[in-house]
PDB file of C-alpha atoms in Angstrom:
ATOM      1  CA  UNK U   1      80.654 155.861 191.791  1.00 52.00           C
ATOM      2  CA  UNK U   2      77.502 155.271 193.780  1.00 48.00           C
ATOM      3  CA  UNK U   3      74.738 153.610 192.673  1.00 42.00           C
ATOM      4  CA  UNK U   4      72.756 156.815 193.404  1.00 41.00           C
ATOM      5  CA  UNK U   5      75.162 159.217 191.157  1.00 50.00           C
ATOM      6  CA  UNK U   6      75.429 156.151 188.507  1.00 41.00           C
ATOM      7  CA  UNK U   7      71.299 156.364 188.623  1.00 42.00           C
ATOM      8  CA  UNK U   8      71.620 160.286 188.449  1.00 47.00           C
ATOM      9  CA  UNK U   9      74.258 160.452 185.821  1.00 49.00           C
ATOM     10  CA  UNK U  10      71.568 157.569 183.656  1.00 45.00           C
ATOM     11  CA  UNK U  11      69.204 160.236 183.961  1.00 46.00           C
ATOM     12  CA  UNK U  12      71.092 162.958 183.130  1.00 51.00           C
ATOM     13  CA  UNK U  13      72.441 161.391 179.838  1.00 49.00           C
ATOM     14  CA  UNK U  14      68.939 159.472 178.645  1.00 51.00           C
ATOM     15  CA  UNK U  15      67.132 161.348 175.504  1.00 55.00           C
ATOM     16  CA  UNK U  16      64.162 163.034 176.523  1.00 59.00           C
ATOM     17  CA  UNK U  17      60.522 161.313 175.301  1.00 57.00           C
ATOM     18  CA  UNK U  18      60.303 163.681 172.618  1.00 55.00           C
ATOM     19  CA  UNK U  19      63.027 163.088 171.059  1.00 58.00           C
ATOM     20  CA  UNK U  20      63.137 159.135 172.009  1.00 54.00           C
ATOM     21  CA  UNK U  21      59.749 159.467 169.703  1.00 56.00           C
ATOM     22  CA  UNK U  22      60.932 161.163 167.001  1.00 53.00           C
ATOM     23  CA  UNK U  23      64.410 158.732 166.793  1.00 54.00           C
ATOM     24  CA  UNK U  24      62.469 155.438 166.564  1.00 51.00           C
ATOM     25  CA  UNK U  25      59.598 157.193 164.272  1.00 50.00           C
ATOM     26  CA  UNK U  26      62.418 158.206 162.062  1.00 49.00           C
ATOM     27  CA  UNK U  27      64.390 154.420 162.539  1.00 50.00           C
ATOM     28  CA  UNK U  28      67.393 156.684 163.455  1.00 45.00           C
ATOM     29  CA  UNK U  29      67.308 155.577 166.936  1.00 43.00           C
ATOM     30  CA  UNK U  30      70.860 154.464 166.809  1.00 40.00           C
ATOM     31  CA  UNK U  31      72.238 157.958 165.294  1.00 33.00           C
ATOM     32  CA  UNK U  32      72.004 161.662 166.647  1.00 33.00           C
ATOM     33  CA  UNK U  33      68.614 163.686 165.940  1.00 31.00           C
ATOM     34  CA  UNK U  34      68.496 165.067 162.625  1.00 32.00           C
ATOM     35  CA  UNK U  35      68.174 168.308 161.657  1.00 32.00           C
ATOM     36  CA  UNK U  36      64.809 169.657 163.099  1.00 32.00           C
ATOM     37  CA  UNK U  37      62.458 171.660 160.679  1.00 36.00           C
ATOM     38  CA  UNK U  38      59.385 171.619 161.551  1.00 37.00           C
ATOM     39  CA  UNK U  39      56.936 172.144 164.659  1.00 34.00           C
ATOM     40  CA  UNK U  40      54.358 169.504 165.795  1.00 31.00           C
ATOM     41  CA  UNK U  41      51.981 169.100 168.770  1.00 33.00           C
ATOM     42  CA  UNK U  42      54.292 172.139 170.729  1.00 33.00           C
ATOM     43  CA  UNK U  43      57.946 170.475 169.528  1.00 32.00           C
ATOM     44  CA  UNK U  44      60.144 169.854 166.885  1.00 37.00           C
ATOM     45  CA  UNK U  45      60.314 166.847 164.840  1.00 37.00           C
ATOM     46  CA  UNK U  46      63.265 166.575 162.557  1.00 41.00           C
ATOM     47  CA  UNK U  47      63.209 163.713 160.010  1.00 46.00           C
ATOM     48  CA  UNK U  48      59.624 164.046 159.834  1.00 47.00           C
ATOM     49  CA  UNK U  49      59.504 166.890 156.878  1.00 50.00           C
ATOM     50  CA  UNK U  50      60.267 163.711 154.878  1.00 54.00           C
ATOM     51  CA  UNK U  51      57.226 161.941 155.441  1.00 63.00           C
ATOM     52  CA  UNK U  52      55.302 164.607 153.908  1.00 63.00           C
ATOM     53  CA  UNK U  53      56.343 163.340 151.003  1.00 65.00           C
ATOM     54  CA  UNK U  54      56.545 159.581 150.769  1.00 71.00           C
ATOM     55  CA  UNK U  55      54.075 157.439 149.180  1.00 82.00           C
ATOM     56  CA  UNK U  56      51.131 155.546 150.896  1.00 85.00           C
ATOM     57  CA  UNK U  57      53.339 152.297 150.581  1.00 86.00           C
ATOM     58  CA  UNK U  58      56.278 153.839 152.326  1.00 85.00           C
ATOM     59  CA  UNK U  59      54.093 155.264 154.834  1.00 86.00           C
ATOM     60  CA  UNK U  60      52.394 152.058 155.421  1.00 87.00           C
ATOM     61  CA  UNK U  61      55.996 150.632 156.732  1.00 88.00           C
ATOM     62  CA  UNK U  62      56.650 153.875 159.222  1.00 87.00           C
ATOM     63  CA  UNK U  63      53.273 152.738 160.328  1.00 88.00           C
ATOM     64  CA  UNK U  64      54.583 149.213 161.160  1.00 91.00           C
ATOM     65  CA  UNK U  65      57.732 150.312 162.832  1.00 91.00           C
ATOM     66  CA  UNK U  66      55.983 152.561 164.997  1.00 90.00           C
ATOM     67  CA  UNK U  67      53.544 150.007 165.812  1.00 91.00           C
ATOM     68  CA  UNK U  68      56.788 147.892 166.905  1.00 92.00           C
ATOM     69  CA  UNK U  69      58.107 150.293 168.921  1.00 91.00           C
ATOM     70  CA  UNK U  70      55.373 151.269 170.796  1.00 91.00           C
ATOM     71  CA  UNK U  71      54.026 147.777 171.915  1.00 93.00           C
ATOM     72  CA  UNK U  72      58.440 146.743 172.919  1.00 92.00           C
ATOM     73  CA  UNK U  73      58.220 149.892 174.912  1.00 91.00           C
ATOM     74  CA  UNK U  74      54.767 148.972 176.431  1.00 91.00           C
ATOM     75  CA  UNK U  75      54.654 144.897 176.222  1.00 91.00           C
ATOM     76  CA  UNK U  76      58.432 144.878 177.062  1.00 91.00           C
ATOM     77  CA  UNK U  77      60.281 147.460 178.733  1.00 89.00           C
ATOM     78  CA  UNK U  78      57.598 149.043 180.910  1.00 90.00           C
ATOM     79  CA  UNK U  79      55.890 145.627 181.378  1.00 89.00           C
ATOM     80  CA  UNK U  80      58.997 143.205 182.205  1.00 88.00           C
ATOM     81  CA  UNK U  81      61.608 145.024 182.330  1.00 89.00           C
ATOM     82  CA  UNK U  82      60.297 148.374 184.700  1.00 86.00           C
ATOM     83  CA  UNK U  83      62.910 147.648 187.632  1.00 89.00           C
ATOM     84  CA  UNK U  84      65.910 148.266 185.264  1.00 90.00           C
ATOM     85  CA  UNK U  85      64.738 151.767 185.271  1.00 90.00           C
ATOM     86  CA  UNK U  86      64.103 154.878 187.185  1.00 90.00           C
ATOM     87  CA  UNK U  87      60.910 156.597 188.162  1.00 91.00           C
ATOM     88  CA  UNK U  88      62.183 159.585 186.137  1.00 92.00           C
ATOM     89  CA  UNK U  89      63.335 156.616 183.188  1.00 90.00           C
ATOM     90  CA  UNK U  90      59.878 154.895 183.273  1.00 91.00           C
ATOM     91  CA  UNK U  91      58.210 158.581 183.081  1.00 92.00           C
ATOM     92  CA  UNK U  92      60.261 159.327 179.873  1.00 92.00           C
ATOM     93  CA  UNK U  93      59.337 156.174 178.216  1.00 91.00           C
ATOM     94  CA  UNK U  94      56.075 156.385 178.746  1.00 92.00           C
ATOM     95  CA  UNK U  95      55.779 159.566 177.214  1.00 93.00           C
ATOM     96  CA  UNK U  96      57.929 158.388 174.054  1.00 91.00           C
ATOM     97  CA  UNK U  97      55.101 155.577 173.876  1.00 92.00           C
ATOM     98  CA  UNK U  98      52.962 158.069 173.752  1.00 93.00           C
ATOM     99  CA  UNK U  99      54.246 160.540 171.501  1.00 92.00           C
ATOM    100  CA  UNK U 100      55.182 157.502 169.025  1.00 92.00           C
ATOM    101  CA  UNK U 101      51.377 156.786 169.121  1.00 92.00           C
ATOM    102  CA  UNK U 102      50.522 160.328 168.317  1.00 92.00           C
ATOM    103  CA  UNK U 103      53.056 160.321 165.501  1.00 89.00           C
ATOM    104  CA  UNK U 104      51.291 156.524 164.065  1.00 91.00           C
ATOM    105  CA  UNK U 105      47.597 158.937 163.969  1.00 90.00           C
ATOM    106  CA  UNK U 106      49.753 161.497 162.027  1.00 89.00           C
ATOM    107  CA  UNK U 107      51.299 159.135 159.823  1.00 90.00           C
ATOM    108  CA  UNK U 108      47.634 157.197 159.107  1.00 91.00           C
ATOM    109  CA  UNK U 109      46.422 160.375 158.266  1.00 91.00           C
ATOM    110  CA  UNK U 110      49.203 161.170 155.832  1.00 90.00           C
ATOM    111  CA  UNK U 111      48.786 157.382 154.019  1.00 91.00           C
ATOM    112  CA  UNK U 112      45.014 158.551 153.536  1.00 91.00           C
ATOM    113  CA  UNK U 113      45.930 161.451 151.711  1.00 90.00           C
ATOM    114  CA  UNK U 114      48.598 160.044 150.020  1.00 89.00           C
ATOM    115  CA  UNK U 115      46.378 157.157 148.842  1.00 91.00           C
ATOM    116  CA  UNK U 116      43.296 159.698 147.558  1.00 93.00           C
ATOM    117  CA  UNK U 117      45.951 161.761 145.447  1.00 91.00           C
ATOM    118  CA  UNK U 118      47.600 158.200 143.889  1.00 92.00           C
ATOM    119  CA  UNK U 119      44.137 157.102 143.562  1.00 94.00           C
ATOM    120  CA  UNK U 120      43.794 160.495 141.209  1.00 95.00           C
ATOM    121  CA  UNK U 121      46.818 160.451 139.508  1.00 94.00           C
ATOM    122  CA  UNK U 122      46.419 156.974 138.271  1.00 95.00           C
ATOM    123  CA  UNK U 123      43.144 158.380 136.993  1.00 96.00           C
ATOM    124  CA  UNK U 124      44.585 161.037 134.990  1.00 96.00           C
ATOM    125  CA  UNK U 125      47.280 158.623 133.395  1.00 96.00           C
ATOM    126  CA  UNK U 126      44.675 156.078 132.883  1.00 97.00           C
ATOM    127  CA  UNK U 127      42.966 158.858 130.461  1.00 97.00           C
ATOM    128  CA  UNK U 128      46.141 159.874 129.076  1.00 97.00           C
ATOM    129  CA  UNK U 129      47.262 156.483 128.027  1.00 97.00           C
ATOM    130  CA  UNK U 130      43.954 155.235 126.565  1.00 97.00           C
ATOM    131  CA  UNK U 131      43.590 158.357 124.704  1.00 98.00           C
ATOM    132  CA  UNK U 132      47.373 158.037 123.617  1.00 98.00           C
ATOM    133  CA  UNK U 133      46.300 154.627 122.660  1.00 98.00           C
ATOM    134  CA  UNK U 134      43.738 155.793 120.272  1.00 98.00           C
ATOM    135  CA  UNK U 135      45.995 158.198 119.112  1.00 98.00           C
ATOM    136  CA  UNK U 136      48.408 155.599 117.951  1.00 98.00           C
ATOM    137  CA  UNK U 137      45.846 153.074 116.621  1.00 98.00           C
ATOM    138  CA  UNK U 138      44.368 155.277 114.319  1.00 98.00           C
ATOM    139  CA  UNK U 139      47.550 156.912 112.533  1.00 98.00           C
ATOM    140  CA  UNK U 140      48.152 152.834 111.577  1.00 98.00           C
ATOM    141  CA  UNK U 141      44.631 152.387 109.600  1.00 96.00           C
ATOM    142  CA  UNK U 142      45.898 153.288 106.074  1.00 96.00           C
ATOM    143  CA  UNK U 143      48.570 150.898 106.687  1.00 97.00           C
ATOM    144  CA  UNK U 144      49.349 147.871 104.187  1.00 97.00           C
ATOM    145  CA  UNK U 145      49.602 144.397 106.340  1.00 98.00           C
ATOM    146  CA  UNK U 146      53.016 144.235 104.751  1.00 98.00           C
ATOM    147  CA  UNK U 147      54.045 147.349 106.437  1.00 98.00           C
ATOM    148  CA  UNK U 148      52.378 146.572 109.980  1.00 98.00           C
ATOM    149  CA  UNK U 149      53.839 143.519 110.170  1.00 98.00           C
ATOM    150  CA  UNK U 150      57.196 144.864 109.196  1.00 98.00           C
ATOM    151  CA  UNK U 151      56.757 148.021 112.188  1.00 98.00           C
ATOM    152  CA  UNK U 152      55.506 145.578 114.729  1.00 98.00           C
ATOM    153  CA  UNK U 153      58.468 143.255 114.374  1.00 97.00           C
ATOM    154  CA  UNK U 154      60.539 146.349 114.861  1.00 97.00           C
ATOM    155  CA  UNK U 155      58.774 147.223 118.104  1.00 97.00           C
ATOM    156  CA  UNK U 156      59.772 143.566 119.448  1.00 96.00           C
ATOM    157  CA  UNK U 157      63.425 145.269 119.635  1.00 95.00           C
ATOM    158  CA  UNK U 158      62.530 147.626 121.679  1.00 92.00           C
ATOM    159  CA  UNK U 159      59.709 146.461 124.258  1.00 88.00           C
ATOM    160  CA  UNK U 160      59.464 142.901 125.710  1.00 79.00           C
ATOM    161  CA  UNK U 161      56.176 143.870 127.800  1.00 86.00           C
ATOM    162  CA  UNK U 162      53.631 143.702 124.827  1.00 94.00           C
ATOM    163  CA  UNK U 163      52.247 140.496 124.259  1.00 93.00           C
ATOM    164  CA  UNK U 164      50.716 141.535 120.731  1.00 95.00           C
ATOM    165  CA  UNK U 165      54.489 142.114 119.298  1.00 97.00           C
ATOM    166  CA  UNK U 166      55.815 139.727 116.652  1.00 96.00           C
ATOM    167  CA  UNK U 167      58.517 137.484 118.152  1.00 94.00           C
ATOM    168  CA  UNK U 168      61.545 135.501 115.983  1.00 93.00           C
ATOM    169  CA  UNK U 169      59.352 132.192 116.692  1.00 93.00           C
ATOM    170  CA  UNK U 170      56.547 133.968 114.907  1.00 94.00           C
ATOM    171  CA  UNK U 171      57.695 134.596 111.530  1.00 96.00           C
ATOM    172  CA  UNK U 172      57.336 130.575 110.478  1.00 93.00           C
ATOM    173  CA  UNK U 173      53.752 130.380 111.644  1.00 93.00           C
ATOM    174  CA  UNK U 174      52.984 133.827 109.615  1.00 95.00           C
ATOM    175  CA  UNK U 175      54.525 133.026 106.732  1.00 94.00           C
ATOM    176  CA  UNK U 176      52.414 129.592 106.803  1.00 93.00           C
ATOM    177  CA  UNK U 177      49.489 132.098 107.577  1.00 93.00           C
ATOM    178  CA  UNK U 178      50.134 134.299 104.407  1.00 94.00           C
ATOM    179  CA  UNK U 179      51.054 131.042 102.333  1.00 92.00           C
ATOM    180  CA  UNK U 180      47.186 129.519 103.374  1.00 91.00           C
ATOM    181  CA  UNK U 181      45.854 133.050 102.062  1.00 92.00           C
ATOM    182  CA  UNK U 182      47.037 132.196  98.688  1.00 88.00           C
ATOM    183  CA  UNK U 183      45.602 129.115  98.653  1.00 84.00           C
ATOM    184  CA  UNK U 184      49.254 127.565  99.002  1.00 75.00           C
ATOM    185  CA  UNK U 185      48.808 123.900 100.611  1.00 75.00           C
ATOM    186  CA  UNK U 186      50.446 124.183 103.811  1.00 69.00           C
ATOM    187  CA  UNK U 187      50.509 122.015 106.423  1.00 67.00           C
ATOM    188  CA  UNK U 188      47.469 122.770 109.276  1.00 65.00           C
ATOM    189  CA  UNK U 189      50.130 122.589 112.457  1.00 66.00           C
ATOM    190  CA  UNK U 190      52.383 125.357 111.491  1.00 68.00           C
ATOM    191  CA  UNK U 191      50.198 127.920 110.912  1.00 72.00           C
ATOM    192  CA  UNK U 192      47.535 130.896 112.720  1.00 83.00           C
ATOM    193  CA  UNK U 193      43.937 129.948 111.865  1.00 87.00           C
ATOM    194  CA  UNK U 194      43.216 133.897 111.443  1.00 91.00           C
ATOM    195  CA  UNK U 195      41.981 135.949 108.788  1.00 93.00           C
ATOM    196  CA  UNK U 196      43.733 138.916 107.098  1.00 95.00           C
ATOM    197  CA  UNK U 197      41.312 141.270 109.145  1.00 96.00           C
ATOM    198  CA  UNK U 198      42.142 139.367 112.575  1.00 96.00           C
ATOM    199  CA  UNK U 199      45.978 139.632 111.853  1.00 96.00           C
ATOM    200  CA  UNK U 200      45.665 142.926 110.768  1.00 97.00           C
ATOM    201  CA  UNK U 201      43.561 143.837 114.393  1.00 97.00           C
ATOM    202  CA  UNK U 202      46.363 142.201 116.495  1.00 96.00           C
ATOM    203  CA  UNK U 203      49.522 143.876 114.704  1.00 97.00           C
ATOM    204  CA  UNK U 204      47.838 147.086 115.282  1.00 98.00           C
ATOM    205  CA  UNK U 205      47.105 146.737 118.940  1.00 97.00           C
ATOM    206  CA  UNK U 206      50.425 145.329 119.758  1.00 97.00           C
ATOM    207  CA  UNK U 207      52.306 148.702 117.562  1.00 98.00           C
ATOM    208  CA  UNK U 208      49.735 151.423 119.417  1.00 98.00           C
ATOM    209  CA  UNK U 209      50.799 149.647 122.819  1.00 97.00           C
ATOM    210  CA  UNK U 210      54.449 149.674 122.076  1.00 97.00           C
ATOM    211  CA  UNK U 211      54.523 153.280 120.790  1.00 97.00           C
ATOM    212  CA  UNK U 212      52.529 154.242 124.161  1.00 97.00           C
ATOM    213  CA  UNK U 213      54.682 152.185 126.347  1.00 96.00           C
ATOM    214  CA  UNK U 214      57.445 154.355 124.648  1.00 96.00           C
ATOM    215  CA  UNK U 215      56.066 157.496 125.775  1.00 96.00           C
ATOM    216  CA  UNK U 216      54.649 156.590 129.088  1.00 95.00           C
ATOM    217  CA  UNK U 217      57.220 158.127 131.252  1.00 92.00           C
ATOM    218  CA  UNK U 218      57.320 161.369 131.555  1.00 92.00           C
ATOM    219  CA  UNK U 219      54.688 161.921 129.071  1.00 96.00           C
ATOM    220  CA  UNK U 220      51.842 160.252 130.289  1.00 96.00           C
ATOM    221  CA  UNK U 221      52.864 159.809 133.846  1.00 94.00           C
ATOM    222  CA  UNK U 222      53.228 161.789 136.868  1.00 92.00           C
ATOM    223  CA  UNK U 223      56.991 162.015 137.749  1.00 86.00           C
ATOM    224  CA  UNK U 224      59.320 163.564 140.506  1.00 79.00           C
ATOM    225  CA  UNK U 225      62.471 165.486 141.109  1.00 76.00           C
ATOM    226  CA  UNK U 226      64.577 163.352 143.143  1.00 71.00           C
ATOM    227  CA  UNK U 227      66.902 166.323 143.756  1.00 72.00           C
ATOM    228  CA  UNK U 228      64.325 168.351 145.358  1.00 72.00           C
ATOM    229  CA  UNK U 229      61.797 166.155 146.741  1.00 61.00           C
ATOM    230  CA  UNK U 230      59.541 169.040 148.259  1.00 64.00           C
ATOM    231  CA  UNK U 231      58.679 170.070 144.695  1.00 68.00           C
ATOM    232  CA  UNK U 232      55.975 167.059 144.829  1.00 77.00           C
ATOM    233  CA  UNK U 233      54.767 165.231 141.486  1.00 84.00           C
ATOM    234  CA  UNK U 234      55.086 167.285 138.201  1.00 89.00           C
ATOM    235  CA  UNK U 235      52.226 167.114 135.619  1.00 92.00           C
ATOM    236  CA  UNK U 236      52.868 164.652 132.761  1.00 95.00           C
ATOM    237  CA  UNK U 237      54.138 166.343 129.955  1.00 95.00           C
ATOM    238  CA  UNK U 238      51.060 164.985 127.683  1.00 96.00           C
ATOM    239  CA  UNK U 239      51.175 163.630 123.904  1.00 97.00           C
ATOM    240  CA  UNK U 240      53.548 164.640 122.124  1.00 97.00           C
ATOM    241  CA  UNK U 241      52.718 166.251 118.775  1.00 97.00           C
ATOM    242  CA  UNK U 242      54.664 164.477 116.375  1.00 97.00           C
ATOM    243  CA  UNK U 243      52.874 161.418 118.098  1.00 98.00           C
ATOM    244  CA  UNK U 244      52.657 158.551 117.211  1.00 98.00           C
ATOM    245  CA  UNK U 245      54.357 159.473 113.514  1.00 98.00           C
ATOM    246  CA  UNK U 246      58.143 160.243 115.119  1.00 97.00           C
ATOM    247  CA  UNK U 247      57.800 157.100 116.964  1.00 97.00           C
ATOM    248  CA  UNK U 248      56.588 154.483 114.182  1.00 98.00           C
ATOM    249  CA  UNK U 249      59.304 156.749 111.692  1.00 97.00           C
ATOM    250  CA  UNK U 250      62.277 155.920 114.084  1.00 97.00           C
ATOM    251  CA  UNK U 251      61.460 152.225 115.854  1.00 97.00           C
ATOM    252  CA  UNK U 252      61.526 151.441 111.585  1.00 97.00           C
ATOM    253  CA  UNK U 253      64.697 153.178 110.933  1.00 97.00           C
ATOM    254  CA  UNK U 254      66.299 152.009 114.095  1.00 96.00           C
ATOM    255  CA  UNK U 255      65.665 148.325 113.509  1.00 97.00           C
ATOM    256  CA  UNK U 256      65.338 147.954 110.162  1.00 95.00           C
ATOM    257  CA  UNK U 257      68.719 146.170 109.625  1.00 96.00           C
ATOM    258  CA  UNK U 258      68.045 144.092 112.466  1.00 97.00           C
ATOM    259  CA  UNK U 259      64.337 141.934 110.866  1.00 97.00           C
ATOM    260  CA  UNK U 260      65.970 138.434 110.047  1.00 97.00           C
ATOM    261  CA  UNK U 261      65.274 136.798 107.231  1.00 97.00           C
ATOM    262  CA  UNK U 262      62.083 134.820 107.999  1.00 97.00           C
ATOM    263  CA  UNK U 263      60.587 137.837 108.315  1.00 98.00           C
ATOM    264  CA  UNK U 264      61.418 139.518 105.283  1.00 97.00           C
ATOM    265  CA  UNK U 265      59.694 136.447 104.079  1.00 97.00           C
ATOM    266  CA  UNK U 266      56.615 137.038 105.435  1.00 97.00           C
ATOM    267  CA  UNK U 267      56.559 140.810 104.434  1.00 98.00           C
ATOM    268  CA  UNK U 268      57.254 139.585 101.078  1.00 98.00           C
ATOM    269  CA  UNK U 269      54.796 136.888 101.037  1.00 97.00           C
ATOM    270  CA  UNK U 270      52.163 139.891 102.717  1.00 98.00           C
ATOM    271  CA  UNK U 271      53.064 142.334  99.540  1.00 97.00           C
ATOM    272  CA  UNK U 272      52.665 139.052  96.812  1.00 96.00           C
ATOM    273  CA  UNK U 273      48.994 138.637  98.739  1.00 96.00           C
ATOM    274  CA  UNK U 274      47.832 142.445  98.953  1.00 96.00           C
ATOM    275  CA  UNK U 275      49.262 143.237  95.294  1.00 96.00           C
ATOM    276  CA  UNK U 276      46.900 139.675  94.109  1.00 94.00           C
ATOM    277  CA  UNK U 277      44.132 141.150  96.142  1.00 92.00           C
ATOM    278  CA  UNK U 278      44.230 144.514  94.612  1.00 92.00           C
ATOM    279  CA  UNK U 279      44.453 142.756  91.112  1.00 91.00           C
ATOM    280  CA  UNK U 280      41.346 140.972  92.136  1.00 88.00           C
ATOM    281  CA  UNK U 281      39.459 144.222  93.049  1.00 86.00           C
ATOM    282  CA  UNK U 282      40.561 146.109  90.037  1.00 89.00           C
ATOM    283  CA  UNK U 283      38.953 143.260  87.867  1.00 88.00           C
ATOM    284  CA  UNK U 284      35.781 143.145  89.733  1.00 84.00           C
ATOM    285  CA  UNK U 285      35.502 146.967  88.959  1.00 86.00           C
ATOM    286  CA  UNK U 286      35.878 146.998  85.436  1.00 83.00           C
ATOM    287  CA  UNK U 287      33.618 144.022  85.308  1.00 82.00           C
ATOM    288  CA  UNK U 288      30.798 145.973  87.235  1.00 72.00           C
ATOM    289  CA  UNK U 289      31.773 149.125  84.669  1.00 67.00           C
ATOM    290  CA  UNK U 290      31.189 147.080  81.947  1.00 59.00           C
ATOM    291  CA  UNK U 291      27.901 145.860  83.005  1.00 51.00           C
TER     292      UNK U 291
END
């Protein structure tokens, strides 16, 4: 074969800019064209429908392929390498740099968008969540520190991302706590320097966050249907009514076989100090009745 029909036949067989563009856009440069769907700037670009719907982080790495393509085929190819190729080679590759830079505008423009509606969905779940927060806080205020220590031990079962959850190393340092409360002497390294009301703020805070943490997803999130990705994001759900009661009813019953034996001490030693305190109140009643 002559270098001429060799040339020809090069020709003949090499993809054509657009769809050079759309293969490296895509990263399916190695593999056939995909199934074209939709119509941009006068042609086709399959793959592309998919882009619509990736997130501004996913976008942002299309944007940095593209980038690399376009700069090997102008730094590279058309630079140093323009004498391995034809005129009518050279002409297709400089429209596929080309078109590649036209698809980089279209995919900055998509990460913009994309990053405005993240920017307002995180808004909306940032609402959700602090109002299921306060949700969950206040069903616990008529608790007994006895039974909020006893739930927020439970919770440590079932979350590991809440820092204000009771944790096995805990219980000794409590029950030194309670112990100091009842004017035990106890020794001044094993136990919290806290009040009852300071305890009582933290066990809260740490139950409210697991019980929310519990619900996040789909509740107070936006989610997606993987199996039919042009739906977009779906609405969170929103607070559930039986929140926060169904949660705090089953993370007790769930675990409640499972709270070790320090810290039945410390609920115990909690009841001993809330049943003295109430004896303490009732006598200061009747001795202000009296009077």
């Amino acid at each position: 074969m002559s270098t001429l029909e060799i040339t020809a036949k090069r020709e003949e067989e090499s993809p054509s800019a657009e769809e050079f563009a759309i293969k490296v856009l895509v990263g399916t440069y190695h593999m056939p064209l995909l199934h074209r769907q939709h119509s941009y700037r006068g042609f086709d670009i399959g793959g592309l429908i998919m882009l619509d719907f990736a997130n501004s982080q996913a976008l942002k790495s299309k944007q940095a392929k593209a980038t690399t393509a376009s700069n090997i085929i102008k730094n590279v190819i058309l630079s140093d390498l323009n004498e391995l190729y034809s005129s009518a080679e050279i002409d297709v590759l400089q429209q596929a740099q080309q078109l590649i830079e036209d698809g980089k505008n279209r995919i900055r423009h998509l990460k913009e968008k994309r990053l405005n509606e993240e920017k307002q969905r995180l808004a909306v779940e940032a609402r959700l969540h602090e109002r299921a927060f306060e949700v969950a806080l206040a069903a616990l205020s008529n608790m007994t520190l006895a039974e909020l220590y006893q739930l927020n031990a439970s919770f440590a079962f079932q979350s590991s991302a809440v820092s204000e959850l009771i944790e096995d190393y805990d219980h000794q340092h409590y029950l030194t706590t309670v112990q100091s409360w009842l004017d035990a002497d106890v020794s001044t390294d094993s136990y919290f320097d806290l009040s009852p009301q300071e305890v009582q703020e933290g066990w809260m805070v740490g139950i409210a966050k697991a019980a929310v943490e519990l619900i996040s997803w789909p509740n107070l999130k936006h989610h997606r249907n993987y199996q039919n990705p042009s739906a977009g994001h779906i609405e969170p759900l929103g607070i559930p009514d039986d929140f926060p009661a169904a949660i705090y009813t089953d993370v007790q019953y769930t675990n409640r076989y499972r709270l070790s034996a320090d810290c039945l001490s410390v609920i115990q030693a909690l009841t001993e100090y809330e049943e003295n305190e109430q004896k303490v109140r009732s006598i200061l009643n009747s001795l202000g009745q009296d009077t």
